[in-house]
PDB file of C-alpha atoms in Angstrom:
ATOM      1  CA  MET A   2      43.833  61.533  -4.847  1.00  0.00           C
ATOM      2  CA  ASN A   3      46.683  61.335  -2.233  1.00  0.00           C
ATOM      3  CA  THR A   4      45.643  58.357   0.259  1.00  0.00           C
ATOM      4  CA  LEU A   5      45.767  54.995  -0.462  1.00  0.00           C
ATOM      5  CA  PRO A   6      41.828  54.731   0.528  1.00  0.00           C
ATOM      6  CA  ASP A   7      41.440  58.116  -2.060  1.00  0.00           C
ATOM      7  CA  ILE A   8      42.648  55.896  -4.819  1.00  0.00           C
ATOM      8  CA  TYR A   9      41.166  52.804  -3.232  1.00  0.00           C
ATOM      9  CA  ARG A  10      37.549  54.276  -3.616  1.00  0.00           C
ATOM     10  CA  HIS A  11      38.510  55.653  -7.553  1.00  0.00           C
ATOM     11  CA  TYR A  12      39.309  52.041  -8.016  1.00  0.00           C
ATOM     12  CA  GLN A  13      35.778  50.801  -6.975  1.00  0.00           C
ATOM     13  CA  GLU A  14      34.465  53.868  -8.939  1.00  0.00           C
ATOM     14  CA  CYS A  15      36.393  52.585 -12.165  1.00  0.00           C
ATOM     15  CA  LEU A  16      34.852  49.065 -11.633  1.00  0.00           C
ATOM     16  CA  ASN A  17      31.342  50.081 -10.489  1.00  0.00           C
ATOM     17  CA  ARG A  18      30.927  51.701 -13.964  1.00  0.00           C
ATOM     18  CA  GLN A  19      33.397  49.257 -15.885  1.00  0.00           C
ATOM     19  CA  ALA A  20      35.383  52.121 -17.280  1.00  0.00           C
ATOM     20  CA  TRP A  21      38.055  48.951 -18.377  1.00  0.00           C
ATOM     21  CA  ASP A  22      40.225  52.085 -20.184  1.00  0.00           C
ATOM     22  CA  GLU A  23      40.493  53.970 -16.824  1.00  0.00           C
ATOM     23  CA  LEU A  24      42.235  50.354 -15.056  1.00  0.00           C
ATOM     24  CA  LYS A  25      45.598  51.367 -15.773  1.00  0.00           C
ATOM     25  CA  ILE A  26      45.262  54.276 -13.770  1.00  0.00           C
ATOM     26  CA  PHE A  27      44.722  52.142 -10.827  1.00  0.00           C
ATOM     27  CA  VAL A  28      46.639  48.516 -11.517  1.00  0.00           C
ATOM     28  CA  ALA A  29      50.563  48.258 -12.193  1.00  0.00           C
ATOM     29  CA  GLU A  30      51.409  46.321 -15.759  1.00  0.00           C
ATOM     30  CA  TYR A  31      53.192  43.620 -13.763  1.00  0.00           C
ATOM     31  CA  VAL A  32      50.475  42.922 -10.965  1.00  0.00           C
ATOM     32  CA  TYR A  33      50.690  39.623  -9.469  1.00  0.00           C
ATOM     33  CA  TYR A  34      47.075  37.964  -7.474  1.00  0.00           C
ATOM     34  CA  ASN A  35      47.493  35.460  -4.992  1.00  0.00           C
ATOM     35  CA  ASP A  36      50.962  35.377  -5.730  1.00  0.00           C
ATOM     36  CA  GLN A  37      50.489  34.867  -9.391  1.00  0.00           C
ATOM     37  CA  GLU A  38      51.732  37.450 -11.864  1.00  0.00           C
ATOM     38  CA  ILE A  39      48.673  37.857 -13.989  1.00  0.00           C
ATOM     39  CA  GLY A  40      49.342  41.405 -15.526  1.00  0.00           C
ATOM     40  CA  LEU A  41      46.952  44.561 -16.468  1.00  0.00           C
ATOM     41  CA  THR A  42      45.677  42.279 -19.524  1.00  0.00           C
ATOM     42  CA  GLY A  43      44.826  39.130 -16.677  1.00  0.00           C
ATOM     43  CA  TYR A  44      43.704  41.214 -14.169  1.00  0.00           C
ATOM     44  CA  LEU A  45      41.525  42.753 -17.306  1.00  0.00           C
ATOM     45  CA  SER A  46      40.356  39.746 -18.468  1.00  0.00           C
ATOM     46  CA  MET A  47      39.227  38.105 -14.391  1.00  0.00           C
ATOM     47  CA  LEU A  48      36.899  41.329 -13.690  1.00  0.00           C
ATOM     48  CA  LYS A  49      35.669  40.733 -17.395  1.00  0.00           C
ATOM     49  CA  GLN A  50      34.392  37.464 -16.330  1.00  0.00           C
ATOM     50  CA  ASN A  51      33.538  38.838 -12.870  1.00  0.00           C
ATOM     51  CA  TYR A  52      30.727  40.537 -14.793  1.00  0.00           C
ATOM     52  CA  ARG A  53      29.684  38.091 -17.197  1.00  0.00           C
ATOM     53  CA  ASP A  54      29.181  35.235 -14.150  1.00  0.00           C
ATOM     54  CA  ILE A  55      27.991  37.953 -12.124  1.00  0.00           C
ATOM     55  CA  PRO A  56      25.850  41.134 -14.156  1.00  0.00           C
ATOM     56  CA  ASP A  57      24.941  42.822 -11.236  1.00  0.00           C
ATOM     57  CA  LEU A  58      28.361  42.587  -9.245  1.00  0.00           C
ATOM     58  CA  TYR A  59      28.701  46.434  -7.329  1.00  0.00           C
ATOM     59  CA  PHE A  60      31.716  47.027  -5.178  1.00  0.00           C
ATOM     60  CA  LYS A  61      31.225  48.190  -1.511  1.00  0.00           C
ATOM     61  CA  ALA A  62      34.097  49.156   0.943  1.00  0.00           C
ATOM     62  CA  GLU A  63      32.482  48.009   4.404  1.00  0.00           C
ATOM     63  CA  LEU A  64      35.868  48.062   6.363  1.00  0.00           C
ATOM     64  CA  LEU A  65      39.164  49.944   4.961  1.00  0.00           C
ATOM     65  CA  VAL A  66      42.545  49.129   6.374  1.00  0.00           C
ATOM     66  CA  ALA A  67      45.193  51.612   5.607  1.00  0.00           C
ATOM     67  CA  ASP A  68      49.021  52.588   5.991  1.00  0.00           C
ATOM     68  CA  SER A  69      50.972  53.648   3.082  1.00  0.00           C
ATOM     69  CA  SER A  70      51.892  50.367   1.233  1.00  0.00           C
ATOM     70  CA  TYR A  71      49.335  48.259   2.150  1.00  0.00           C
ATOM     71  CA  LEU A  72      45.644  48.557   2.476  1.00  0.00           C
ATOM     72  CA  ALA A  73      42.895  45.943   3.267  1.00  0.00           C
ATOM     73  CA  CYS A  74      39.298  46.032   2.776  1.00  0.00           C
ATOM     74  CA  ARG A  75      35.932  43.942   3.313  1.00  0.00           C
ATOM     75  CA  LEU A  76      33.757  43.950   0.262  1.00  0.00           C
ATOM     76  CA  VAL A  77      30.130  42.631   1.207  1.00  0.00           C
ATOM     77  CA  PHE A  78      28.498  41.753  -2.199  1.00  0.00           C
ATOM     78  CA  ASN A  79      24.977  41.071  -2.825  1.00  0.00           C
ATOM     79  CA  CYS A  80      24.433  39.381  -6.343  1.00  0.00           C
ATOM     80  CA  ALA A  81      22.818  37.191  -8.187  1.00  0.00           C
ATOM     81  CA  PRO A  82      25.656  34.845 -10.451  1.00  0.00           C
ATOM     82  CA  VAL A  83      24.004  33.637 -13.494  1.00  0.00           C
ATOM     83  CA  GLY A  84      25.521  29.597 -13.020  1.00  0.00           C
ATOM     84  CA  ALA A  85      28.190  29.025 -11.183  1.00  0.00           C
ATOM     85  CA  PHE A  86      30.194  30.150  -8.489  1.00  0.00           C
ATOM     86  CA  MET A  87      33.580  29.011  -6.846  1.00  0.00           C
ATOM     87  CA  GLY A  88      32.476  25.944  -8.333  1.00  0.00           C
ATOM     88  CA  LEU A  89      28.769  26.407  -6.426  1.00  0.00           C
ATOM     89  CA  PRO A  90      25.517  25.935  -8.390  1.00  0.00           C
ATOM     90  CA  VAL A  91      24.497  29.018  -7.411  1.00  0.00           C
ATOM     91  CA  ASN A  92      22.634  29.867 -11.031  1.00  0.00           C
ATOM     92  CA  GLY A  93      20.411  32.914 -10.331  1.00  0.00           C
ATOM     93  CA  ARG A  94      19.902  33.047  -6.584  1.00  0.00           C
ATOM     94  CA  ARG A  95      20.368  36.477  -4.710  1.00  0.00           C
ATOM     95  CA  ILE A  96      23.417  35.817  -2.383  1.00  0.00           C
ATOM     96  CA  ARG A  97      25.318  37.352   0.053  1.00  0.00           C
ATOM     97  CA  PHE A  98      29.157  37.258   0.963  1.00  0.00           C
ATOM     98  CA  SER A  99      32.253  38.946   1.614  1.00  0.00           C
ATOM     99  CA  GLU A 100      35.746  39.491   0.227  1.00  0.00           C
ATOM    100  CA  ASN A 101      38.858  40.090   2.643  1.00  0.00           C
ATOM    101  CA  VAL A 102      40.790  41.249   0.238  1.00  0.00           C
ATOM    102  CA  PHE A 103      44.372  42.974   1.296  1.00  0.00           C
ATOM    103  CA  TYR A 104      46.174  45.142  -2.197  1.00  0.00           C
ATOM    104  CA  GLU A 105      50.085  46.095  -2.267  1.00  0.00           C
ATOM    105  CA  PHE A 106      50.204  49.546  -4.027  1.00  0.00           C
ATOM    106  CA  ARG A 107      53.451  50.950  -5.862  1.00  0.00           C
ATOM    107  CA  ASP A 108      54.124  54.096  -7.102  1.00  0.00           C
ATOM    108  CA  HIS A 109      50.209  54.805  -6.451  1.00  0.00           C
ATOM    109  CA  LYS A 110      48.857  51.727  -7.848  1.00  0.00           C
ATOM    110  CA  ILE A 111      48.082  47.748  -6.793  1.00  0.00           C
ATOM    111  CA  CYS A 112      50.626  45.511  -7.859  1.00  0.00           C
ATOM    112  CA  GLN A 113      49.841  42.743  -5.148  1.00  0.00           C
ATOM    113  CA  VAL A 114      46.517  41.135  -4.609  1.00  0.00           C
ATOM    114  CA  TRP A 115      45.969  38.788  -2.140  1.00  0.00           C
ATOM    115  CA  SER A 116      41.729  37.896  -1.851  1.00  0.00           C
ATOM    116  CA  VAL A 117      39.943  35.337   0.136  1.00  0.00           C
ATOM    117  CA  ILE A 118      36.036  34.889  -0.353  1.00  0.00           C
ATOM    118  CA  ASP A 119      33.813  33.346   2.146  1.00  0.00           C
ATOM    119  CA  LYS A 120      32.982  30.072   0.320  1.00  0.00           C
ATOM    120  CA  ALA A 121      31.670  28.512   3.280  1.00  0.00           C
ATOM    121  CA  THR A 122      29.355  31.557   3.692  1.00  0.00           C
ATOM    122  CA  ILE A 123      27.864  31.045   0.045  1.00  0.00           C
ATOM    123  CA  GLU A 124      27.056  27.152   0.979  1.00  0.00           C
ATOM    124  CA  GLN A 125      25.459  27.770   3.845  1.00  0.00           C
ATOM    125  CA  GLN A 126      22.501  30.377   1.585  1.00  0.00           C
ATOM    126  CA  LEU A 127      22.357  27.492  -0.187  1.00  0.00           C
ATOM    127  CA  HIS A 128      20.845  24.632   1.875  1.00  0.00           C
TER     128      HIS A 128
ATOM    129  CA  MET B  26      52.933  47.190  24.092  1.00  0.00           C
ATOM    130  CA  ASN B  27      51.043  50.498  22.598  1.00  0.00           C
ATOM    131  CA  THR B  28      50.094  50.059  19.129  1.00  0.00           C
ATOM    132  CA  LEU B  29      48.056  47.677  17.861  1.00  0.00           C
ATOM    133  CA  PRO B  30      50.276  45.687  15.770  1.00  0.00           C
ATOM    134  CA  ASP B  31      52.016  45.134  19.116  1.00  0.00           C
ATOM    135  CA  ILE B  32      49.242  44.285  20.689  1.00  0.00           C
ATOM    136  CA  TYR B  33      48.562  41.825  18.191  1.00  0.00           C
ATOM    137  CA  ARG B  34      51.553  40.168  18.277  1.00  0.00           C
ATOM    138  CA  HIS B  35      51.462  40.153  22.173  1.00  0.00           C
ATOM    139  CA  TYR B  36      48.081  38.387  21.320  1.00  0.00           C
ATOM    140  CA  GLN B  37      49.314  35.552  19.063  1.00  0.00           C
ATOM    141  CA  GLU B  38      52.220  34.951  21.221  1.00  0.00           C
ATOM    142  CA  CYS B  39      49.384  33.957  23.092  1.00  0.00           C
ATOM    143  CA  LEU B  40      47.141  31.737  21.623  1.00  0.00           C
ATOM    144  CA  ASN B  41      50.386  30.383  20.581  1.00  0.00           C
ATOM    145  CA  ARG B  42      51.248  29.388  24.175  1.00  0.00           C
ATOM    146  CA  GLN B  43      47.942  28.568  24.503  1.00  0.00           C
ATOM    147  CA  ALA B  44      48.206  31.140  27.624  1.00  0.00           C
ATOM    148  CA  TRP B  45      44.038  30.992  28.029  1.00  0.00           C
ATOM    149  CA  ASP B  46      44.070  32.975  31.403  1.00  0.00           C
ATOM    150  CA  GLU B  47      45.844  36.060  28.962  1.00  0.00           C
ATOM    151  CA  LEU B  48      43.303  36.109  26.937  1.00  0.00           C
ATOM    152  CA  LYS B  49      41.633  38.522  28.425  1.00  0.00           C
ATOM    153  CA  ILE B  50      44.371  41.187  28.752  1.00  0.00           C
ATOM    154  CA  PHE B  51      43.579  40.397  24.139  1.00  0.00           C
ATOM    155  CA  VAL B  52      40.252  40.127  24.449  1.00  0.00           C
ATOM    156  CA  ALA B  53      36.733  42.399  25.607  1.00  0.00           C
ATOM    157  CA  GLU B  54      33.935  40.761  27.707  1.00  0.00           C
ATOM    158  CA  TYR B  55      31.400  41.272  25.035  1.00  0.00           C
ATOM    159  CA  VAL B  56      33.543  40.271  21.637  1.00  0.00           C
ATOM    160  CA  TYR B  57      32.113  40.261  18.347  1.00  0.00           C
ATOM    161  CA  TYR B  58      33.238  37.519  15.889  1.00  0.00           C
ATOM    162  CA  ASN B  59      31.708  37.548  12.270  1.00  0.00           C
ATOM    163  CA  ASP B  60      28.638  39.584  13.181  1.00  0.00           C
ATOM    164  CA  GLN B  61      27.870  36.904  16.184  1.00  0.00           C
ATOM    165  CA  GLU B  62      28.297  38.200  19.929  1.00  0.00           C
ATOM    166  CA  ILE B  63      30.113  35.281  21.316  1.00  0.00           C
ATOM    167  CA  GLY B  64      31.952  37.046  24.490  1.00  0.00           C
ATOM    168  CA  LEU B  65      35.315  35.872  25.961  1.00  0.00           C
ATOM    169  CA  THR B  66      33.636  32.515  26.802  1.00  0.00           C
ATOM    170  CA  GLY B  67      32.753  31.974  23.323  1.00  0.00           C
ATOM    171  CA  TYR B  68      35.944  33.022  21.526  1.00  0.00           C
ATOM    172  CA  LEU B  69      38.281  31.009  23.912  1.00  0.00           C
ATOM    173  CA  SER B  70      35.737  27.681  24.079  1.00  0.00           C
ATOM    174  CA  MET B  71      35.924  28.504  20.048  1.00  0.00           C
ATOM    175  CA  LEU B  72      39.787  28.583  20.145  1.00  0.00           C
ATOM    176  CA  LYS B  73      40.208  25.156  22.607  1.00  0.00           C
ATOM    177  CA  GLN B  74      37.822  23.276  19.606  1.00  0.00           C
ATOM    178  CA  ASN B  75      40.435  25.121  17.217  1.00  0.00           C
ATOM    179  CA  TYR B  76      43.180  23.407  18.672  1.00  0.00           C
ATOM    180  CA  ARG B  77      41.570  20.080  19.252  1.00  0.00           C
ATOM    181  CA  ASP B  78      40.821  20.075  15.437  1.00  0.00           C
ATOM    182  CA  ILE B  79      44.473  20.850  15.001  1.00  0.00           C
ATOM    183  CA  PRO B  80      46.821  20.245  17.267  1.00  0.00           C
ATOM    184  CA  ASP B  81      49.491  21.856  15.829  1.00  0.00           C
ATOM    185  CA  LEU B  82      47.687  24.816  14.548  1.00  0.00           C
ATOM    186  CA  TYR B  83      50.627  27.121  15.074  1.00  0.00           C
ATOM    187  CA  PHE B  84      49.373  31.209  14.203  1.00  0.00           C
ATOM    188  CA  LYS B  85      51.759  33.574  12.105  1.00  0.00           C
ATOM    189  CA  ALA B  86      51.450  36.916  10.432  1.00  0.00           C
ATOM    190  CA  GLU B  87      52.218  37.139   6.841  1.00  0.00           C
ATOM    191  CA  LEU B  88      50.958  41.005   6.515  1.00  0.00           C
ATOM    192  CA  LEU B  89      49.550  43.544   8.858  1.00  0.00           C
ATOM    193  CA  VAL B  90      47.760  46.844   7.895  1.00  0.00           C
ATOM    194  CA  ALA B  91      46.495  49.102  10.966  1.00  0.00           C
ATOM    195  CA  ASP B  92      45.146  51.698  11.879  1.00  0.00           C
ATOM    196  CA  SER B  93      44.624  53.758  15.024  1.00  0.00           C
ATOM    197  CA  SER B  94      40.924  51.433  15.725  1.00  0.00           C
ATOM    198  CA  TYR B  95      41.378  48.452  13.210  1.00  0.00           C
ATOM    199  CA  LEU B  96      43.970  46.355  12.312  1.00  0.00           C
ATOM    200  CA  ALA B  97      43.819  43.741   9.926  1.00  0.00           C
ATOM    201  CA  CYS B  98      45.946  40.671   9.268  1.00  0.00           C
ATOM    202  CA  ARG B  99      47.058  37.966   6.705  1.00  0.00           C
ATOM    203  CA  LEU B 100      47.586  34.703   8.190  1.00  0.00           C
ATOM    204  CA  VAL B 101      48.968  31.924   6.565  1.00  0.00           C
ATOM    205  CA  PHE B 102      48.291  28.245   8.133  1.00  0.00           C
ATOM    206  CA  ASN B 103      50.375  24.801   7.721  1.00  0.00           C
ATOM    207  CA  CYS B 104      49.065  22.331   9.594  1.00  0.00           C
ATOM    208  CA  ALA B 105      47.391  18.982   9.570  1.00  0.00           C
ATOM    209  CA  PRO B 106      43.366  18.457  10.553  1.00  0.00           C
ATOM    210  CA  VAL B 107      42.742  15.445  12.914  1.00  0.00           C
ATOM    211  CA  GLY B 108      39.466  15.162  10.991  1.00  0.00           C
ATOM    212  CA  ALA B 109      37.410  17.417   9.208  1.00  0.00           C
ATOM    213  CA  PHE B 110      38.313  21.106   8.628  1.00  0.00           C
ATOM    214  CA  MET B 111      34.730  23.339   7.678  1.00  0.00           C
ATOM    215  CA  GLY B 112      33.053  20.367   6.388  1.00  0.00           C
ATOM    216  CA  LEU B 113      35.842  18.942   4.353  1.00  0.00           C
ATOM    217  CA  PRO B 114      37.540  15.377   5.093  1.00  0.00           C
ATOM    218  CA  VAL B 115      41.491  16.671   5.760  1.00  0.00           C
ATOM    219  CA  ASN B 116      41.873  13.397   8.185  1.00  0.00           C
ATOM    220  CA  GLY B 117      45.392  14.553   9.525  1.00  0.00           C
ATOM    221  CA  ARG B 118      46.417  15.780   5.827  1.00  0.00           C
ATOM    222  CA  ARG B 119      48.898  18.569   5.778  1.00  0.00           C
ATOM    223  CA  ILE B 120      48.039  21.329   4.147  1.00  0.00           C
ATOM    224  CA  ARG B 121      48.434  25.358   4.034  1.00  0.00           C
ATOM    225  CA  PHE B 122      45.914  28.125   3.534  1.00  0.00           C
ATOM    226  CA  SER B 123      45.680  31.729   4.518  1.00  0.00           C
ATOM    227  CA  GLU B 124      43.138  33.633   6.475  1.00  0.00           C
ATOM    228  CA  ASN B 125      42.237  37.429   6.111  1.00  0.00           C
ATOM    229  CA  VAL B 126      40.628  39.079   9.072  1.00  0.00           C
ATOM    230  CA  PHE B 127      39.956  42.066  10.014  1.00  0.00           C
ATOM    231  CA  TYR B 128      40.219  43.284  13.696  1.00  0.00           C
ATOM    232  CA  GLU B 129      38.117  45.950  15.813  1.00  0.00           C
ATOM    233  CA  PHE B 130      39.503  47.675  18.818  1.00  0.00           C
ATOM    234  CA  ARG B 131      38.778  49.198  21.496  1.00  0.00           C
ATOM    235  CA  ASP B 132      39.893  50.141  25.074  1.00  0.00           C
ATOM    236  CA  HIS B 133      42.887  48.333  23.765  1.00  0.00           C
ATOM    237  CA  LYS B 134      40.993  44.655  23.004  1.00  0.00           C
ATOM    238  CA  ILE B 135      39.951  43.244  20.354  1.00  0.00           C
ATOM    239  CA  CYS B 136      35.931  43.914  20.240  1.00  0.00           C
ATOM    240  CA  GLN B 137      34.908  42.757  16.938  1.00  0.00           C
ATOM    241  CA  VAL B 138      36.516  40.582  14.208  1.00  0.00           C
ATOM    242  CA  TRP B 139      35.598  39.406  10.991  1.00  0.00           C
ATOM    243  CA  SER B 140      37.363  36.548   9.353  1.00  0.00           C
ATOM    244  CA  VAL B 141      37.424  34.703   6.437  1.00  0.00           C
ATOM    245  CA  ILE B 142      39.488  31.200   5.274  1.00  0.00           C
ATOM    246  CA  ASP B 143      40.752  30.278   2.306  1.00  0.00           C
ATOM    247  CA  LYS B 144      38.324  27.440   2.323  1.00  0.00           C
ATOM    248  CA  ALA B 145      38.684  27.033  -1.763  1.00  0.00           C
ATOM    249  CA  THR B 146      42.557  26.886  -1.178  1.00  0.00           C
ATOM    250  CA  ILE B 147      41.716  23.968   0.996  1.00  0.00           C
ATOM    251  CA  GLU B 148      39.574  22.004  -1.167  1.00  0.00           C
ATOM    252  CA  GLN B 149      41.908  22.098  -4.215  1.00  0.00           C
ATOM    253  CA  GLN B 150      44.868  20.604  -2.342  1.00  0.00           C
ATOM    254  CA  LEU B 151      42.341  17.314  -1.096  1.00  0.00           C
ATOM    255  CA  HIS B 152      41.883  16.566  -5.093  1.00  0.00           C
TER     256      HIS B 152
END
């Protein structure tokens, strides 16, 4: 568990198991998400909300690029949000979309996240 | 001009100068964009269209992560699309948005691009 890709894979397993008591192993107390300091508590709330919105949420990395401090990941989701998602009336339909996300690590923990979700592709699937 | 970040910075300068005759130095003949083979010709058409839609387009990397074959970049744009952009009525307003994008290189050229533009953030700026 030394390189960022190794740590990140363990982090994803933690999310996929919804092992919330382990989240603090991977995420810093003062974590920022898209330039907002949300903290570990806010990060956990966000993840729990994600699972309420998308009960079959599963994190899968399609592509990983890392150096010694930063990791970039292309995540691909294939899931069925129960209601609205990103303001779109998905309402239980199965959709496929990507998220391109960057993580900054400090002391082996995620301290910053910059995420972009492919909303345009979701819109196309609802037409 | 050996490492991917070096090559990529030269590629961005090429775009910012709109030096279209140099594009083939950086982009492979058979390039794929978001899993579609658009080829160098299609890639060039897309870039020229981007500059027609956004005359003050300027490529600026906020964050770069690279290994030996892949490069991920967070681009930040501060620009004024003249008409609709991503289906949104921007109509000359100045907007700020990010693009998180991955590139695969082969023989020092971009052969695959997976891009996600932060449409949700643009929508918020139009309200």
